[in-house]
Short mmCIF file of C-alpha atoms and ligand atoms in Angstrom, two decimals:
data_model
loop_
_atom_site.label_atom_id
_atom_site.label_comp_id
_atom_site.label_asym_id
_atom_site.label_seq_id
_atom_site.Cartn_x
_atom_site.Cartn_y
_atom_site.Cartn_z
CA UNK A 1151 87.05 116.97 79.05
CA UNK A 1152 85.85 118.09 82.92
CA UNK A 1153 82.09 118.90 81.83
CA UNK A 1154 81.78 116.80 79.49
CA UNK A 1155 79.94 114.34 81.86
CA UNK A 1156 76.96 116.59 81.86
CA UNK A 1157 75.95 115.51 78.43
CA UNK A 1158 75.62 111.98 79.84
CA UNK A 1159 73.19 110.00 82.04
CA UNK A 1160 74.21 110.61 85.59
CA UNK A 1161 73.76 106.94 87.22
CA UNK A 1162 72.55 107.61 90.89
CA UNK A 1163 71.93 110.91 90.80
CA UNK A 1164 71.20 113.06 93.09
CA UNK A 1165 68.17 115.91 93.20
CA UNK A 1166 68.58 118.86 94.78
CA UNK A 1167 65.51 120.83 95.22
CA UNK A 1168 67.61 124.31 94.95
CA UNK A 1169 69.33 124.12 91.78
CA UNK A 1170 71.38 127.91 92.77
CA UNK A 1171 72.58 126.61 96.30
CA UNK A 1172 74.23 124.19 94.35
CA UNK A 1173 75.38 125.94 91.79
CA UNK A 1174 77.03 128.17 94.36
CA UNK A 1175 78.48 125.61 96.69
CA UNK A 1176 80.20 124.32 93.35
CA UNK A 1177 81.54 127.84 92.93
CA UNK A 1178 82.80 127.93 96.50
CA UNK A 1179 84.48 124.44 96.28
CA UNK A 1180 86.02 125.78 92.47
CA UNK A 1181 88.06 128.31 94.74
CA UNK A 1182 89.12 126.20 97.02
CA UNK A 1183 92.85 124.27 97.46
CA UNK A 1184 92.96 120.80 96.52
CA UNK A 1185 93.08 118.42 99.26
CA UNK A 1186 95.79 115.91 97.49
CA UNK A 1187 98.82 117.34 94.99
CA UNK A 1188 99.55 116.16 91.70
CA UNK A 1189 103.06 114.89 92.74
CA UNK A 1190 101.01 112.78 95.22
CA UNK A 1191 99.25 111.43 92.82
CA UNK A 1192 101.58 110.62 90.50
CA UNK A 1193 103.87 108.84 92.54
CA UNK A 1194 100.60 106.65 93.50
CA UNK A 1195 100.40 105.77 89.78
CA UNK A 1196 104.21 104.71 89.59
CA UNK A 1197 103.46 102.46 92.87
CA UNK A 1198 100.58 101.24 91.30
CA UNK A 1199 102.74 100.34 88.29
CA UNK A 1200 104.66 98.20 90.03
CA UNK A 1201 101.77 96.38 91.60
CA UNK A 1202 100.57 95.69 88.24
CA UNK A 1203 104.22 94.14 87.66
CA UNK A 1204 103.60 92.16 91.05
CA UNK A 1205 106.62 94.21 92.54
CA UNK A 1206 103.75 95.75 95.18
CA UNK A 1207 100.79 95.20 96.92
CA UNK A 1208 98.13 97.20 97.12
CA UNK A 1209 96.16 97.34 100.60
CA UNK A 1210 92.85 99.79 99.99
CA UNK A 1211 90.54 99.81 102.80
CA UNK A 1212 88.28 101.82 105.34
CA UNK A 1213 84.85 102.30 105.89
CA UNK A 1214 81.74 101.43 103.72
CA UNK A 1215 80.36 104.78 104.56
CA UNK A 1216 82.81 107.36 106.55
CA UNK A 1217 80.27 109.98 108.58
CA UNK A 1218 81.32 113.21 109.63
CA UNK A 1219 81.51 112.21 113.45
CA UNK A 1220 84.54 109.90 112.45
CA UNK A 1221 86.52 112.44 111.90
CA UNK A 1222 88.45 112.69 116.08
CA UNK A 1223 91.94 111.54 116.59
CA UNK A 1224 90.41 107.91 118.02
CA UNK A 1225 89.12 106.86 115.07
CA UNK A 1226 91.18 108.40 112.42
CA UNK A 1227 94.75 106.87 114.96
CA UNK A 1228 92.87 103.35 115.29
CA UNK A 1229 92.20 103.26 111.29
CA UNK A 1230 95.51 104.33 110.91
CA UNK A 1231 97.26 101.84 113.28
CA UNK A 1232 95.04 99.21 111.58
CA UNK A 1233 96.58 99.45 108.16
CA UNK A 1234 99.56 100.00 109.47
CA UNK A 1235 99.58 96.70 110.90
CA UNK A 1236 98.06 94.89 108.38
CA UNK A 1237 100.29 96.40 106.00
CA UNK A 1238 103.85 94.93 107.89
CA UNK A 1239 101.85 91.17 108.17
CA UNK A 1240 101.76 91.41 104.79
CA UNK A 1241 104.96 92.85 103.95
CA UNK A 1242 106.48 90.14 105.82
CA UNK A 1243 104.81 87.06 103.90
CA UNK A 1244 104.63 89.00 100.43
CA UNK A 1245 108.51 90.31 100.86
CA UNK A 1246 107.08 93.64 98.53
CA UNK A 1247 106.38 96.92 99.56
CA UNK A 1248 102.23 97.56 100.20
CA UNK A 1249 100.65 100.41 99.20
CA UNK A 1250 97.88 101.83 101.70
CA UNK A 1251 95.15 103.75 100.13
CA UNK A 1252 92.18 104.51 102.74
CA UNK A 1253 88.62 104.47 101.91
CA UNK A 1254 89.27 107.45 103.95
CA UNK A 1255 88.86 111.74 104.02
CA UNK A 1256 86.58 111.49 101.74
CA UNK A 1257 84.06 108.04 101.78
CA UNK A 1258 81.08 110.31 102.42
CA UNK A 1259 78.51 109.16 99.23
CA UNK A 1260 76.78 106.28 98.96
CA UNK A 1261 74.77 104.31 96.04
CA UNK A 1262 71.69 103.18 97.00
CA UNK A 1263 69.64 100.13 95.75
CA UNK A 1264 66.60 102.23 96.05
CA UNK A 1265 65.98 105.78 96.00
CA UNK A 1266 63.27 105.18 99.04
CA UNK A 1267 63.05 103.05 102.07
CA UNK A 1268 59.71 102.57 104.24
CA UNK A 1269 60.95 103.00 107.82
CA UNK A 1270 58.98 103.07 111.49
CA UNK A 1271 57.88 105.74 113.51
CA UNK A 1272 56.00 106.87 116.53
CA UNK A 1273 53.22 107.18 114.14
CA UNK A 1274 53.39 104.01 112.89
CA UNK A 1275 55.06 103.26 108.86
CA UNK A 1276 56.76 105.71 106.48
CA UNK A 1277 58.24 106.59 103.23
CA UNK A 1278 61.31 108.25 103.43
CA UNK A 1279 64.62 109.13 100.92
CA UNK A 1280 66.96 107.01 101.64
CA UNK A 1281 70.54 107.94 103.76
CA UNK A 1282 73.03 108.64 100.50
CA UNK A 1283 75.95 109.64 102.50
CA UNK A 1284 77.67 112.19 104.96
CA UNK A 1285 77.41 114.71 101.97
CA UNK A 1286 74.56 114.28 100.66
CA UNK A 1287 71.66 113.82 103.46
CA UNK A 1288 71.77 113.28 106.96
CA UNK A 1289 70.36 109.64 108.71
CA UNK A 1290 68.04 111.27 110.69
CA UNK A 1291 64.62 110.99 109.14
CA UNK A 1292 63.93 115.20 109.62
CA UNK A 1293 67.42 115.00 107.68
CA UNK A 1294 66.61 113.52 104.15
CA UNK A 1295 65.88 115.70 101.64
CA UNK A 1296 69.51 116.59 99.88
CA UNK A 1297 71.19 119.15 100.96
CA UNK A 1298 74.04 120.90 98.82
CA UNK A 1299 76.07 122.87 101.84
CA UNK A 1300 76.74 119.05 102.95
CA UNK A 1301 79.46 118.73 99.89
CA UNK A 1302 81.48 121.75 101.52
CA UNK A 1303 80.99 120.28 104.44
CA UNK A 1304 82.35 116.92 103.13
CA UNK A 1305 85.60 119.11 101.82
CA UNK A 1306 85.88 120.37 105.19
CA UNK A 1307 86.39 116.99 106.73
CA UNK A 1308 87.92 115.48 104.46
CA UNK A 1309 90.67 118.33 104.70
CA UNK A 1310 90.53 118.31 108.60
CA UNK A 1311 91.06 114.23 108.97
CA UNK A 1312 94.03 114.02 106.05
CA UNK A 1313 95.50 116.58 107.99
CA UNK A 1314 95.54 114.52 110.96
CA UNK A 1315 96.68 111.74 109.32
CA UNK A 1316 99.77 113.93 107.55
CA UNK A 1317 100.37 115.55 110.88
CA UNK A 1318 100.18 112.03 113.03
CA UNK A 1319 102.69 110.53 110.30
CA UNK A 1320 104.77 113.37 110.11
CA UNK A 1321 105.23 112.89 114.06
CA UNK A 1322 106.92 108.95 113.65
CA UNK A 1323 103.81 107.23 114.43
CA UNK A 1324 105.07 105.32 111.37
CA UNK A 1325 108.18 104.58 112.62
CA UNK A 1326 109.34 101.13 111.82
CA UNK A 1327 111.73 100.66 114.83
CA UNK A 1328 109.52 100.60 117.20
CA UNK A 1329 106.64 98.42 115.68
CA UNK A 1330 105.58 97.18 119.49
CA UNK A 1331 104.61 100.59 120.39
CA UNK A 1332 101.70 99.91 117.91
CA UNK A 1333 99.88 98.51 121.22
CA UNK A 1334 98.13 95.10 120.68
CA UNK A 1335 97.15 95.42 124.01
CA UNK A 1336 92.92 95.37 123.29
CA UNK A 1337 93.40 92.51 120.66
CA UNK A 1338 91.73 89.80 122.79
CA UNK A 1339 93.22 86.92 120.51
CA UNK A 1340 96.42 85.05 121.85
CA UNK A 1341 97.34 83.47 118.75
CA UNK A 1342 97.03 86.50 116.91
CA UNK A 1343 99.08 88.81 119.35
CA UNK A 1344 101.71 85.78 119.43
CA UNK A 1345 102.14 86.36 115.45
CA UNK A 1346 102.44 89.86 115.42
CA UNK A 1347 105.15 89.76 118.50
CA UNK A 1348 106.86 87.20 115.72
CA UNK A 1349 107.02 89.93 113.07
CA UNK A 1350 107.71 92.93 115.53
CA UNK A 1351 110.75 91.01 117.04
CA UNK A 1352 112.03 89.53 113.60
CA UNK A 1353 111.64 93.63 112.10
CA UNK A 1354 113.56 95.01 115.54
CA UNK A 1355 116.04 91.88 114.38
CA UNK A 1356 116.75 92.34 111.30
CA UNK A 1357 117.44 96.44 112.20
CA UNK A 1358 119.85 95.22 114.42
CA UNK A 1359 121.53 93.51 112.22
CA UNK A 1360 122.07 95.98 109.27
CA UNK A 1361 123.43 98.51 111.98
CA UNK A 1362 125.39 95.59 113.07
CA UNK A 1363 126.60 95.30 109.73
CA UNK A 1364 127.68 99.09 109.59
CA UNK A 1365 124.51 99.64 106.91
CA UNK A 1366 123.08 101.78 109.56
CA UNK A 1367 119.39 102.51 107.72
CA UNK A 1368 118.50 104.99 109.76
CA UNK A 1369 120.63 107.85 107.99
CA UNK A 1370 119.38 110.19 105.83
CA UNK A 1371 116.31 108.38 104.84
CA UNK A 1372 113.20 108.75 106.40
CA UNK A 1373 112.00 105.68 104.71
CA UNK A 1374 111.99 104.05 108.10
CA UNK A 1375 110.34 106.25 110.34
CA UNK A 1376 106.81 107.38 108.10
CA UNK A 1377 105.11 106.07 105.43
CA UNK A 1378 103.38 107.25 102.19
CA UNK A 1379 99.86 107.05 102.85
CA UNK A 1380 96.56 107.79 100.09
CA UNK A 1381 93.84 108.92 99.74
CA UNK A 1382 90.70 107.38 98.21
CA UNK A 1383 86.87 107.12 97.35
CA UNK A 1384 83.95 106.23 95.03
CA UNK A 1385 84.12 109.16 92.56
CA UNK A 1386 79.84 108.99 92.51
CA UNK A 1387 79.43 112.53 92.82
CA UNK A 1388 80.26 114.34 89.75
CA UNK A 1389 79.31 117.64 91.05
CA UNK A 1390 81.80 117.84 93.62
CA UNK A 1391 84.54 115.56 91.91
CA UNK A 1392 84.23 118.25 89.40
CA UNK A 1393 84.55 121.06 91.56
CA UNK A 1394 87.81 119.43 92.48
CA UNK A 1395 89.62 119.36 89.59
CA UNK A 1396 91.98 121.43 88.88
CA UNK A 1397 94.26 122.00 85.79
CA UNK A 1398 98.09 121.82 85.88
CA UNK A 1399 100.85 121.71 83.78
CA UNK A 1400 101.34 118.45 84.52
CA UNK A 1401 97.27 117.70 83.12
CA UNK A 1402 94.53 117.25 84.85
CA UNK A 1403 94.24 115.99 88.15
CA UNK A 1404 90.64 115.24 90.54
CA UNK A 1405 92.63 116.79 93.75
CA UNK A 1406 89.83 115.14 96.04
CA UNK A 1407 91.67 112.61 96.81
CA UNK A 1408 94.34 110.39 95.21
CA UNK A 1409 92.21 108.01 93.67
CA UNK A 1410 88.30 107.39 93.00
CA UNK A 1411 86.33 104.74 91.93
CA UNK A 1412 83.54 103.63 89.68
CA UNK A 1413 81.01 101.58 91.72
CA UNK A 1414 79.81 98.52 90.53
CA UNK A 1415 76.43 100.67 89.79
CA UNK A 1416 78.52 103.80 88.02
CA UNK A 1417 80.67 102.20 85.43
CA UNK A 1418 78.41 102.37 82.60
CA UNK A 1419 80.69 102.38 79.22
CA UNK A 1420 78.65 105.10 77.97
CA UNK A 1421 77.87 106.77 81.55
CA UNK A 1422 78.50 110.59 82.95
CA UNK A 1423 80.90 108.79 85.71
CA UNK A 1424 83.42 106.57 82.75
CA UNK A 1425 83.07 110.03 81.16
CA UNK A 1426 84.35 112.08 83.91
CA UNK A 1427 87.40 110.29 85.06
CA UNK A 1428 88.62 109.31 81.56
CA UNK A 1429 89.15 113.18 81.73
CA UNK A 1430 91.43 113.17 85.12
CA UNK A 1431 94.99 111.35 85.12
CA UNK A 1432 94.66 109.82 88.56
CA UNK A 1433 94.53 106.06 89.18
CA UNK A 1434 91.09 104.39 88.39
CA UNK A 1435 89.16 101.55 90.15
CA UNK A 1436 86.36 99.78 88.68
CA UNK A 1437 84.35 97.83 90.18
CA UNK A 1438 83.85 94.67 88.49
CA UNK A 1439 80.89 92.69 89.94
CA UNK A 1440 78.88 89.16 88.77
CA UNK A 1441 77.29 91.58 85.64
CA UNK A 1442 79.98 93.05 84.00
CA UNK A 1443 80.38 90.80 80.44
CA UNK A 1444 83.92 90.19 79.87
CA UNK A 1445 83.73 92.21 76.36
CA UNK A 1446 82.44 94.89 78.18
CA UNK A 1447 84.72 95.15 80.86
CA UNK A 1448 87.50 95.92 77.68
CA UNK A 1449 85.20 98.20 76.26
CA UNK A 1450 85.51 100.25 79.49
CA UNK A 1451 88.89 100.19 79.90
CA UNK A 1452 89.59 101.39 76.28
CA UNK A 1453 87.58 104.71 77.12
CA UNK A 1454 89.16 104.62 80.56
CA UNK A 1455 92.83 103.85 79.47
CA UNK A 1456 93.01 104.00 75.82
CA UNK A 1457 96.77 104.68 75.78
CA UNK A 1458 96.93 101.53 78.29
CA UNK A 1459 99.44 103.72 80.76
CA UNK A 1460 100.29 101.21 83.35
CA UNK A 1461 99.41 101.88 86.88
CA UNK A 1462 96.14 103.76 85.75
CA UNK A 1463 93.14 101.33 86.38
CA UNK A 1464 92.77 99.14 89.56
CA UNK A 1465 89.89 96.42 89.10
CA UNK A 1466 88.34 95.57 91.65
CA UNK A 1467 86.81 92.45 91.54
CA UNK A 1468 83.94 91.63 94.02
CA UNK A 1469 81.69 88.35 92.89
CA UNK A 1470 81.10 86.64 95.81
CA UNK A 1471 82.32 83.38 97.20
CA UNK A 1472 80.04 81.64 95.44
CA UNK A 1473 80.44 82.69 91.67
CA UNK A 1474 84.41 83.75 91.60
CA UNK A 1475 85.31 80.81 90.07
CA UNK A 1476 83.12 80.89 87.16
CA UNK A 1477 83.35 84.27 86.57
CA UNK A 1478 87.20 85.46 87.05
CA UNK A 1479 88.78 83.56 84.94
CA UNK A 1480 86.88 84.95 81.73
CA UNK A 1481 87.59 88.61 82.88
CA UNK A 1482 90.97 87.47 83.43
CA UNK A 1483 91.08 86.19 79.48
CA UNK A 1484 89.53 89.08 78.27
CA UNK A 1485 92.09 91.06 79.43
CA UNK A 1486 94.83 89.43 78.52
CA UNK A 1487 93.75 89.01 75.44
CA UNK A 1488 93.62 92.88 75.10
CA UNK A 1489 96.32 95.11 74.60
CA UNK A 1490 95.67 95.78 78.55
CA UNK A 1491 97.56 92.70 78.86
CA UNK A 1492 99.73 93.53 82.29
CA UNK A 1493 98.65 97.38 82.29
CA UNK A 1494 95.79 96.65 85.71
CA UNK A 1495 96.24 96.57 88.86
CA UNK A 1496 93.66 93.32 89.66
CA UNK A 1497 92.81 93.81 93.20
CA UNK A 1498 90.51 91.57 95.13
CA UNK A 1499 87.08 93.14 96.91
CA UNK A 1500 85.41 90.57 98.70
CA UNK A 1501 83.19 92.03 100.48
CA UNK A 1502 80.45 93.67 98.43
CA UNK A 1503 79.48 90.40 96.82
CA UNK A 1504 79.31 88.33 100.48
CA UNK A 1505 76.75 90.59 101.94
CA UNK A 1506 73.59 88.62 103.48
CA UNK A 1507 70.86 89.82 105.59
CA UNK A 1508 71.14 88.51 109.18
CA UNK A 1509 68.74 85.60 109.87
CA UNK A 1510 68.62 86.87 113.36
CA UNK A 1511 68.23 90.21 113.54
CA UNK A 1512 65.87 91.86 110.81
CA UNK A 1513 66.85 94.34 108.84
CA UNK A 1514 70.76 94.33 109.67
CA UNK A 1515 72.87 93.43 107.21
CA UNK A 1516 76.23 90.65 107.74
CA UNK A 1517 79.16 88.96 105.95
CA UNK A 1518 80.39 85.68 106.85
CA UNK A 1519 84.09 86.11 107.53
CA UNK A 1520 84.52 82.48 105.69
CA UNK A 1521 82.79 84.05 102.86
CA UNK A 1522 85.25 87.05 102.81
CA UNK A 1523 88.58 84.31 102.83
CA UNK A 1524 87.11 82.41 100.51
CA UNK A 1525 86.99 84.42 97.83
CA UNK A 1526 90.38 86.32 98.32
CA UNK A 1527 91.81 82.78 98.89
CA UNK A 1528 90.40 81.58 95.53
CA UNK A 1529 91.41 84.76 93.68
CA UNK A 1530 95.21 83.97 94.59
CA UNK A 1531 94.96 80.90 93.69
CA UNK A 1532 92.58 81.31 90.17
CA UNK A 1533 95.20 84.50 89.16
CA UNK A 1534 98.09 82.03 89.29
CA UNK A 1535 96.39 79.32 87.68
CA UNK A 1536 95.34 81.96 84.46
CA UNK A 1537 99.08 83.65 84.61
CA UNK A 1538 97.93 86.15 86.32
CA UNK A 1539 98.30 88.00 89.48
CA UNK A 1540 96.58 89.40 92.19
CA UNK A 1541 97.73 92.65 93.04
CA UNK A 1542 95.77 94.22 95.84
CA UNK A 1543 92.62 93.65 98.23
CA UNK A 1544 90.12 96.08 99.26
CA UNK A 1545 88.44 95.77 102.41
CA UNK A 1546 85.90 96.98 104.48
CA UNK A 1547 86.94 97.63 107.62
CA UNK A 1548 86.81 99.28 111.32
CA UNK A 1549 89.73 100.44 113.83
CA UNK A 1550 87.13 100.76 116.22
CA UNK A 1551 87.58 97.67 119.16
CA UNK A 1552 84.72 95.46 119.57
CA UNK A 1553 82.16 96.60 116.83
CA UNK A 1554 79.93 92.95 116.03
CA UNK A 1555 78.84 93.64 111.79
CA UNK A 1556 80.53 90.65 110.08
CA UNK A 1557 80.32 86.79 111.72
CA UNK A 1558 83.04 84.53 111.92
CA UNK A 1559 87.13 85.01 112.15
CA UNK A 1560 89.03 84.30 115.45
CA UNK A 1561 86.43 85.82 117.81
CA UNK A 1562 83.83 83.25 116.43
CA UNK A 1563 80.83 86.22 116.33
CA UNK A 1564 77.48 84.00 115.53
CA UNK A 1565 74.22 86.03 114.13
CA UNK A 1566 72.94 86.51 117.53
CA UNK A 1567 75.91 88.91 118.60
CA UNK A 1568 75.05 91.32 115.86
CA UNK A 1569 73.09 93.55 117.88
CA UNK A 1570 75.95 93.95 120.87
CA UNK A 1571 77.72 96.40 118.84
CA UNK A 1572 76.69 97.42 115.22
CA UNK A 1573 77.64 100.74 113.91
CA UNK A 1574 77.41 100.87 110.29
CA UNK A 1575 74.28 102.68 109.04
CA UNK A 1576 75.47 100.99 105.70
CA UNK A 1577 77.55 97.87 104.93
CA UNK A 1578 78.98 95.36 107.85
CA UNK A 1579 82.45 95.80 108.52
CA UNK A 1580 85.62 93.48 109.48
CA UNK A 1581 86.41 94.34 112.93
CA UNK A 1582 89.68 95.01 114.26
CA UNK A 1583 90.61 91.07 115.17
CA UNK A 1584 88.76 90.01 111.64
CA UNK A 1585 91.17 92.45 109.80
CA UNK A 1586 94.14 91.43 111.38
CA UNK A 1587 92.57 87.35 110.64
CA UNK A 1588 92.36 88.52 106.93
CA UNK A 1589 95.74 90.13 106.84
CA UNK A 1590 98.09 87.50 107.94
CA UNK A 1591 96.02 84.66 106.17
CA UNK A 1592 96.75 86.74 103.18
CA UNK A 1593 100.49 87.38 104.20
CA UNK A 1594 100.68 83.22 104.73
CA UNK A 1595 99.10 82.72 101.41
CA UNK A 1596 101.59 84.98 99.68
CA UNK A 1597 104.07 83.44 100.83
CA UNK A 1598 103.65 79.52 100.41
CA UNK A 1599 103.04 80.88 96.54
CA UNK A 1600 106.16 82.88 96.86
CA UNK A 1601 107.57 80.19 97.96
CA UNK A 1602 106.06 77.70 95.45
CA UNK A 1603 104.14 75.81 98.50
CA UNK A 1604 100.82 75.62 97.23
CA UNK A 1605 99.55 72.71 99.36
CA UNK A 1606 100.43 75.07 101.78
CA UNK A 1607 98.27 77.72 100.70
CA UNK A 1608 95.58 75.23 100.81
CA UNK A 1609 95.92 74.69 103.94
CA UNK A 1610 96.25 77.89 105.39
CA UNK A 1611 92.15 78.41 103.78
CA UNK A 1612 90.76 74.99 105.70
CA UNK A 1613 93.18 76.20 109.33
CA UNK A 1614 91.34 79.88 108.69
CA UNK A 1615 87.96 78.21 108.13
CA UNK A 1616 88.31 75.48 110.97
CA UNK A 1617 87.81 79.08 113.21
CA UNK A 1618 84.68 78.97 112.65
C1 LIG B 3117 81.49 100.37 97.65
O1 LIG B 3117 82.04 100.03 97.52
O2 LIG B 3117 80.85 100.58 99.33
C2 LIG B 3117 80.10 99.77 97.19
C3 LIG B 3117 79.33 100.20 97.31
O3 LIG B 3117 80.65 98.98 96.24
P1 LIG B 3117 80.20 98.34 95.09
O4 LIG B 3117 79.96 99.58 93.78
O5 LIG B 3117 80.88 97.52 94.31
O6 LIG B 3117 78.63 97.58 95.42
CO1 LIG B 3118 80.26 98.92 100.75
#
C-alpha cells in the first residue's frame, strides 16, 4: 500500500535531475527513526474525534512556507508562545480543550501555480524555476535546481525544531500557574493587553479557588504544567513521506509528523496523494476549495476513510469571504447526507481564499484582515445554521514581531505599510497582534454561540470590522 501511489499521477511533481541521488537519499531516510511516535498520532486521533463531536477545538497554525533558517530558539519560542496564548484565549471563550497543531517542524514544501517565474536580474529578465520550498530548492536564483539532499536536511531541521519544542514544553514553558509570564510586553495594543490580563487573572483566580477548597490541581497530574502539541505539514513530497512511513504492530503510520494535509492542488480522487494517505493511520487534512464539487468531496472521503472513523479526516475549507456563503452549505449537506456525517472535523482556513495582490507594491501578495474575519465568522454561523459545527481554524501566522504582510487588524496596517517588514517568500501571514485579534474574536463569537446570544456574535463582527 505504501508504494501504490507510484502508479498514480503525482500532481505538483518535482523532477530531480539525478535519480540515483534521490534514491540514495530515500534509502537513508528509510533507516532513520520516525520524528513522532504512533502513540502520539493515536492521541491526536482521539482528540480530533472529540473535535468532531464538538467537545474540542482544533487550532492549526504556523508559517505558509517554513524555512530551514527559522530553526532557532527565538523564532520557535515566539511561535509556540503565540499559539499557547491563542489557545488559552479560545479555551476561555469556548470552554473546550484546544488541540494545538503547528504548521511547523516540516512545513517546507510548497505547491506552486506556475513551475517557472520571470525574475529581474542585472542582465535583464530571466525565467527560472519557481521556489518550491526549502526541502526542494533554494530561494537564491542559483539554487533553483531541485536537490534531493534537501530532503535529508528537511528531516534534520524538523528533528531539531521538534526537539526544541519538546524540551521547551517539558521545561515548564506552558505552565498554567503563571500565564502572566508569557510576556505580552511587545503587544502595542492596550486593548489586547487588557483583554489578555483579564483572562490570565481569571485563570489564576480559578486555580486559587480550587486550591482553597482543597482540590489542589497540581497533585500528581501535570495537566496544568504542560500541554500536548502536535506537528503538521502539507504531505506534498511523497518520496519523503513514504520514506518515513513505518509499519508498526498498531498499523502503518507516516512518522514525519502527527498529521499531514492534502492541498487544494493535490487532492485529486485518482491522484497519487490521495492514494498515499489512504494507506496511513495518521489523521488527514483535506483542503476544500471552490473547485471541489460536493459529490466529489464525498467520493474523496469514501476513498480516504472507507470505514467512517471519527477523527480520521479534517476538512479544511478555504473559499474566500466572497464565496463561503454560496459554497459551504452545499459541502456540509453533502457530507451530512452521507455515512461520513458526524465523523469529520470541519476546520476553517480563512487565509487561502483571500489572497490578493498589493495595489502599491508590485509582486507582493497580501490579505485583508476584514476578509479573514468575515470568512471565519461566516463559517461559525453557517455551520450552526446547518446543524453542523465548526471544529477548528487553520491560520498562516508568524510569532515574529512587527511583520507587515496582511492589512488591517488592531494595528491598522495599510497597503503602503506592507514593504516595511514583509518577510514571507510565499503567502502573507498574520503578525503577532493580528493573530491575537483573531483569537479574541473567535473566542467571543464561540462564547456568544455557546450562550445562545446570536446578536452578540454579529456585534463582535461589526466591532472587529470597525477597527479597519
Ligand atoms: C497552504 O496551506 O499553504 C496552501 C498552499 O493551501 P491550499 O492548498 O489550500 O491552497
Ligand atoms: Co499558504
